[in-house]
PDB file of C-alpha atoms in Angstrom:
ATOM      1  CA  UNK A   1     227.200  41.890 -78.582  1.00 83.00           C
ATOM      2  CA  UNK A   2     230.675  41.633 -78.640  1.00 91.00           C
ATOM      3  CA  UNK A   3     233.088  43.841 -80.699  1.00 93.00           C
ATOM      4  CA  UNK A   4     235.387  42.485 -83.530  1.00 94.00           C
ATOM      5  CA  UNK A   5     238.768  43.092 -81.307  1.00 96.00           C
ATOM      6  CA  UNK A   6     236.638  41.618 -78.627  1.00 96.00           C
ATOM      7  CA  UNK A   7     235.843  38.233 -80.226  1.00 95.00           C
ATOM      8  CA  UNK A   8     239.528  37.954 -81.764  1.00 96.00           C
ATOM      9  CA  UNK A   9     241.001  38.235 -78.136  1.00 96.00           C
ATOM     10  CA  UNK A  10     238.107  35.721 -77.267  1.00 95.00           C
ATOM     11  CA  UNK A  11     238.576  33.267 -80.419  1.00 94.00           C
ATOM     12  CA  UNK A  12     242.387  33.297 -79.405  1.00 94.00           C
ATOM     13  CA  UNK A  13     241.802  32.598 -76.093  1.00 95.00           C
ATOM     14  CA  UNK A  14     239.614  29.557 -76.838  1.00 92.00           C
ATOM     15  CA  UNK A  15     242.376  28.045 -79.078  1.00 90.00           C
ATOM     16  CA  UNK A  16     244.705  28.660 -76.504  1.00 90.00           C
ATOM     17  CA  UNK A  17     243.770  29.599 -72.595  1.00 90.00           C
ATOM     18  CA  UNK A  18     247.598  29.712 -71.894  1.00 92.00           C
ATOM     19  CA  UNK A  19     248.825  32.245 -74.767  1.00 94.00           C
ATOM     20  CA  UNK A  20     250.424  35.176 -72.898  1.00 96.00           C
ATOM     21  CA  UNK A  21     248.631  38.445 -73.927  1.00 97.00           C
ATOM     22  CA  UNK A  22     251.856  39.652 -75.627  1.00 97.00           C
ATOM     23  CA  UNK A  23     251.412  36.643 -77.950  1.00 97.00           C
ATOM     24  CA  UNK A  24     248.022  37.640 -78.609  1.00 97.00           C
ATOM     25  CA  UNK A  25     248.533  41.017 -78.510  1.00 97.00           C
ATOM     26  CA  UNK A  26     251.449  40.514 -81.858  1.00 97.00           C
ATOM     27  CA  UNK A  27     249.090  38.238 -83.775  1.00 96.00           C
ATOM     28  CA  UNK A  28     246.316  40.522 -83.656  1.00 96.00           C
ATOM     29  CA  UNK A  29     248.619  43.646 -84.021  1.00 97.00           C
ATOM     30  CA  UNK A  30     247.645  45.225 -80.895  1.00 97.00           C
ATOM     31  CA  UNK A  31     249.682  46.200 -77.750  1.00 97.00           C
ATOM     32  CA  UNK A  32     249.846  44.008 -75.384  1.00 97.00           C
ATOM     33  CA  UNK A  33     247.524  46.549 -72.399  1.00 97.00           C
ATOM     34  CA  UNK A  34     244.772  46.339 -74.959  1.00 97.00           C
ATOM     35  CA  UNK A  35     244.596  42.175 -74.976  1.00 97.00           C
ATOM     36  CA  UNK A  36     244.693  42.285 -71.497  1.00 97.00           C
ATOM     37  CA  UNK A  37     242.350  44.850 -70.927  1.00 97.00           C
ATOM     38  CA  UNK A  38     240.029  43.140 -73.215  1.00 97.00           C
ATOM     39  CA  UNK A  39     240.361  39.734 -71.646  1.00 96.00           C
ATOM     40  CA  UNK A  40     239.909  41.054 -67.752  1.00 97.00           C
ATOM     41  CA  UNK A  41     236.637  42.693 -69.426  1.00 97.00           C
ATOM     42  CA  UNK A  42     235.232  39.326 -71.288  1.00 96.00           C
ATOM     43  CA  UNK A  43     236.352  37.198 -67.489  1.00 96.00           C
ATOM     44  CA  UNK A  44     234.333  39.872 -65.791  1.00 96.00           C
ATOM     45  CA  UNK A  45     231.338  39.812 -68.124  1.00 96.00           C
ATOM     46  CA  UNK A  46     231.189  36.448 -67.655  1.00 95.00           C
ATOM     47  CA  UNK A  47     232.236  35.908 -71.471  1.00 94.00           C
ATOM     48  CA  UNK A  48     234.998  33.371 -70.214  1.00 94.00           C
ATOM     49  CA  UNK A  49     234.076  31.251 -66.625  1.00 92.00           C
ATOM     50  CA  UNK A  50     237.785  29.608 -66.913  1.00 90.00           C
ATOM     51  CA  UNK A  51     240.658  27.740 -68.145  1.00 87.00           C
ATOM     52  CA  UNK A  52     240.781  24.554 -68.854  1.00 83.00           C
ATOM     53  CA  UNK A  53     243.120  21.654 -70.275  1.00 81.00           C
ATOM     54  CA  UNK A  54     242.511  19.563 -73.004  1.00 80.00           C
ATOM     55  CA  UNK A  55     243.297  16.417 -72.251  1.00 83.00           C
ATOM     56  CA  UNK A  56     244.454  13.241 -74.475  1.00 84.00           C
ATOM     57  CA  UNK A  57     241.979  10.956 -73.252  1.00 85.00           C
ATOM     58  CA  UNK A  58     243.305   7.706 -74.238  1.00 87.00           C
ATOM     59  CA  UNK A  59     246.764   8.560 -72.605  1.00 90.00           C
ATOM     60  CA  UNK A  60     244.641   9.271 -69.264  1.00 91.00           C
ATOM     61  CA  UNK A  61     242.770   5.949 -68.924  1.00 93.00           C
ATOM     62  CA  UNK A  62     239.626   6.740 -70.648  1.00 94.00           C
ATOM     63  CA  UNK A  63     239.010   3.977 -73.313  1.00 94.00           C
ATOM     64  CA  UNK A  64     234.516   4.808 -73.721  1.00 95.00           C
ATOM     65  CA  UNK A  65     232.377   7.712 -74.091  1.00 95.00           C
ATOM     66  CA  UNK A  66     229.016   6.649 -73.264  1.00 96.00           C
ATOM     67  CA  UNK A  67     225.630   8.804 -74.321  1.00 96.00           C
ATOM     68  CA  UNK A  68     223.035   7.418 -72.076  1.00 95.00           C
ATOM     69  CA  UNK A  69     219.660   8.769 -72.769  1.00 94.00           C
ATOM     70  CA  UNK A  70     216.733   8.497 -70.365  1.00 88.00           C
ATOM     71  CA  UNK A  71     213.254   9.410 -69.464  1.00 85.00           C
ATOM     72  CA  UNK A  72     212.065  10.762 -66.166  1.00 79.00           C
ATOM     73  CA  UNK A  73     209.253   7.971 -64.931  1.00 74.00           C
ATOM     74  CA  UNK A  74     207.159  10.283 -63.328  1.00 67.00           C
ATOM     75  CA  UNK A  75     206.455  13.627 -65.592  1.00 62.00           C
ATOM     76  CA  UNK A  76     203.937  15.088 -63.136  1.00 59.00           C
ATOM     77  CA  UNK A  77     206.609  15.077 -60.407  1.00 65.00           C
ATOM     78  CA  UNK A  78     209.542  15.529 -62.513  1.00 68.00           C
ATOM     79  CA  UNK A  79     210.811  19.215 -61.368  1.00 76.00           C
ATOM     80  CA  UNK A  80     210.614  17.352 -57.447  1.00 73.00           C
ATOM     81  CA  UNK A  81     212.491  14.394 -59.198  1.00 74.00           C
ATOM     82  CA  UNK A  82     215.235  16.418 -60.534  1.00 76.00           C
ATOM     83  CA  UNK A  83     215.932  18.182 -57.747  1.00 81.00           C
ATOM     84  CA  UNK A  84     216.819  14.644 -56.096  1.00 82.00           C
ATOM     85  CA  UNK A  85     218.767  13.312 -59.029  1.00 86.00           C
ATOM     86  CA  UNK A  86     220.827  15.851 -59.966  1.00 86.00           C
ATOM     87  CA  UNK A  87     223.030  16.897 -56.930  1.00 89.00           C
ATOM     88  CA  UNK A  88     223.691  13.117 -57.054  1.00 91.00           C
ATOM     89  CA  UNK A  89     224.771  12.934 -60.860  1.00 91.00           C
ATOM     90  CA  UNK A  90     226.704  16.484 -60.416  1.00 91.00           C
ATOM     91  CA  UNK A  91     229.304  14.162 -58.309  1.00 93.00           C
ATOM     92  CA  UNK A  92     229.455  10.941 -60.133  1.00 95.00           C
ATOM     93  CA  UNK A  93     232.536  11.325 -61.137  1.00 94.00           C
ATOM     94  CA  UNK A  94     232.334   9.645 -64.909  1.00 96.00           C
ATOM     95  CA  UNK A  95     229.671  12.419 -65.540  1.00 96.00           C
ATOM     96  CA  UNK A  96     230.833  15.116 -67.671  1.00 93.00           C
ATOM     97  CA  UNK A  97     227.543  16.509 -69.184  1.00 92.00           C
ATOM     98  CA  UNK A  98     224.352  16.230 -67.575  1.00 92.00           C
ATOM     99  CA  UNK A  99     221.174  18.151 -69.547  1.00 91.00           C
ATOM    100  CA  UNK A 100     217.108  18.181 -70.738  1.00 86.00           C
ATOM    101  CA  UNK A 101     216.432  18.018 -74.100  1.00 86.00           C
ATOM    102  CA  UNK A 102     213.642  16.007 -75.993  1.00 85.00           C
ATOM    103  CA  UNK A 103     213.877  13.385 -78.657  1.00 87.00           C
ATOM    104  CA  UNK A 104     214.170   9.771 -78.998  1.00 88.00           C
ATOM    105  CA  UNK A 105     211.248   9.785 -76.638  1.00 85.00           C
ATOM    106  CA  UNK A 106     213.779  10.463 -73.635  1.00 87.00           C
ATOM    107  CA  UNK A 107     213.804  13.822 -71.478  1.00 84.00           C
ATOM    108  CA  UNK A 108     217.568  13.645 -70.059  1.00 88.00           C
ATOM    109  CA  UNK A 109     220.934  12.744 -71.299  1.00 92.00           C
ATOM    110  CA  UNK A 110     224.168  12.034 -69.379  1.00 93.00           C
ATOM    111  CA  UNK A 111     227.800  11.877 -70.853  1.00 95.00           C
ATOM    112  CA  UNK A 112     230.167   9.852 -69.393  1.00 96.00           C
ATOM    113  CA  UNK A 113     233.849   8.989 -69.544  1.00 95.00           C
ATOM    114  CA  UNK A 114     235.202   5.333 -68.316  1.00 96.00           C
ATOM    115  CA  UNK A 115     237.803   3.381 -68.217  1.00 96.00           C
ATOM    116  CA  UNK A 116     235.969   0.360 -69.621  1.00 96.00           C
ATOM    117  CA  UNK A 117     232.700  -0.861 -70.159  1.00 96.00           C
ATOM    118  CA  UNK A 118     232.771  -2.566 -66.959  1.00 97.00           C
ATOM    119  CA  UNK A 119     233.449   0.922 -65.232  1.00 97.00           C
ATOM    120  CA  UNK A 120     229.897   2.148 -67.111  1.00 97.00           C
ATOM    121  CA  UNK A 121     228.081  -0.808 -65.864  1.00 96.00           C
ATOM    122  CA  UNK A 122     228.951   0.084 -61.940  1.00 97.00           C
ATOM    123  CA  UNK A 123     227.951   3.894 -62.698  1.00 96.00           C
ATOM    124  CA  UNK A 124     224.440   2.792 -63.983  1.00 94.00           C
ATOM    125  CA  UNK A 125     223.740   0.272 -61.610  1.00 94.00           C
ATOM    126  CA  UNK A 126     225.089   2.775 -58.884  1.00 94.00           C
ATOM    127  CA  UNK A 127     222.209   5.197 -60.498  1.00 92.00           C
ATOM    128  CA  UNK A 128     219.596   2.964 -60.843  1.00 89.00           C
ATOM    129  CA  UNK A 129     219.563   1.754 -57.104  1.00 91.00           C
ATOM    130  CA  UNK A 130     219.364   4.963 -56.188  1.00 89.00           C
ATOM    131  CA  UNK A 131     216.790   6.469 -58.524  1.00 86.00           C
ATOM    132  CA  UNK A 132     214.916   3.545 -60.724  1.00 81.00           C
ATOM    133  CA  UNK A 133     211.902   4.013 -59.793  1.00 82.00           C
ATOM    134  CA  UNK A 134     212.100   7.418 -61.083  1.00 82.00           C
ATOM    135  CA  UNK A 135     214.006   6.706 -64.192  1.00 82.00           C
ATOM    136  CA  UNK A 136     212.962   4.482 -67.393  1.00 76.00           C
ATOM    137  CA  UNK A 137     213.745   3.842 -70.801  1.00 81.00           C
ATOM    138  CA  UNK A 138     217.504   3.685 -70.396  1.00 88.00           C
ATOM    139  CA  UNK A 139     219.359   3.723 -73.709  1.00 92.00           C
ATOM    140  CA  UNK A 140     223.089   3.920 -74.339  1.00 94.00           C
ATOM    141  CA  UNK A 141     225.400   5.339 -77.425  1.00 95.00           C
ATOM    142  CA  UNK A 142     228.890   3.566 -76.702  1.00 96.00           C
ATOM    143  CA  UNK A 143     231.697   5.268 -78.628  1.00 93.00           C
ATOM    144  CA  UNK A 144     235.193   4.215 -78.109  1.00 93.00           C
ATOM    145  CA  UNK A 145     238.070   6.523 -78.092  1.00 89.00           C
ATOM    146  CA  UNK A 146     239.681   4.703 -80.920  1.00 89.00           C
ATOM    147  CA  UNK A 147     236.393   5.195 -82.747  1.00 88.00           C
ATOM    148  CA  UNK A 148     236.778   9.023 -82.937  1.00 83.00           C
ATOM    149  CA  UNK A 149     237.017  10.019 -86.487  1.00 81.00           C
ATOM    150  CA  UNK A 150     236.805  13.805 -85.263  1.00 76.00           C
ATOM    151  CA  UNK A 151     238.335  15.455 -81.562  1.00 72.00           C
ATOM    152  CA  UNK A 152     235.876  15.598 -79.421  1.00 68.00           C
ATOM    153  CA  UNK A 153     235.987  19.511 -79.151  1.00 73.00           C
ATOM    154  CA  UNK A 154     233.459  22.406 -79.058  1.00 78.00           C
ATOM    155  CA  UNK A 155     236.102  24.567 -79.992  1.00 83.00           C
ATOM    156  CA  UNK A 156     235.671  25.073 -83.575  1.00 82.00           C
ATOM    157  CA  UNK A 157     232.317  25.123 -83.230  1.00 84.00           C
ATOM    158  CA  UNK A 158     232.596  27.921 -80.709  1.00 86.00           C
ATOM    159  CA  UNK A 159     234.751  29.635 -83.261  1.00 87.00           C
ATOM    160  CA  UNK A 160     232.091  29.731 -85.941  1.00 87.00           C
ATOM    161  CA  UNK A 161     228.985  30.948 -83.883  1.00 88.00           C
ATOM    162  CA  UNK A 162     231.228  33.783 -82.373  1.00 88.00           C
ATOM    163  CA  UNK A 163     232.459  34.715 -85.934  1.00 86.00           C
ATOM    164  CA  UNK A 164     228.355  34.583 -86.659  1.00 86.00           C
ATOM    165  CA  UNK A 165     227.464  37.425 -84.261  1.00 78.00           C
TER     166      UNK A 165
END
């Protein structure tokens, strides 16, 4: 459980991985040893695994986000399966979320970034010659980035379940 001083030094740093710990440090109206002791304690806890860069995605390229749910063919073998499939979709480089869940009747989901819909029909056929016989019921969510109504962002979301605890 973190401490309040904690999670302010954390909830700053998630709006803003780049703010010196003086600038913290004066918001909070703290000294500037105590932000940085308190952020070399969350990187070591394992509170914070980096720093990252937001990036405009439509200024990069990216024009689709695609949500591609699937099912695992075989669910006797599946833990064998996965341990083929994965290392492979860990370096497609489209792929920016790969995880289990259940619902929709599927077992996987992949999210995906590309440059047009042509550049999601490569990835998929790229995936399915290499693991369709393992992988059914293929079903896609195609957003495009001018379609947004909301940043795609965990950060405020992050914000309110570390206020929570």
């Amino acid at each position: 459980m973190l401490k309040k001083r904690e999670k302010e030094v954390l909830i700053h740093l998630i709006k803003n991985g780049k703010a010196p710990d003086k600038y913290i440090a004066k918001l909070l109206g703290t000294s500037q040893p105590t932000v940085t002791r308190i952020r070399r304690k969350l990187e070591k806890k394992g509170f914070i695994k980096s720093y990252k860069v937001w990036v405009d995605l439509e200024k990069v390229g990216i024009k689709l986000v695609v949500f591609t749910f699937f099912k695992i063919a075989d669910s006797t073998n599946s833990e064998k399966i996965k341990r083929k499939i994965l290392p492979y979709l860990y370096n497609v480089p489209q792929i920016v979320c790969v995880a289990e869940g259940e619902g929709m009747g599927k077992t996987s989901l992949i999210v995906s970034v590309h440059t047009s819909f042509k550049d999601y029909q490569d990835m998929i056929e790229k995936i399915r010659n290499a693991f369709g016989k393992f992988i059914n019921e293929i079903e896609q969510f195609f957003v495009s980035i001018d379609r947004f109504h909301k940043e795609f962002s965990l950060e405020s979301a992050l914000i309110k379940a570390i206020e929570r605890c």
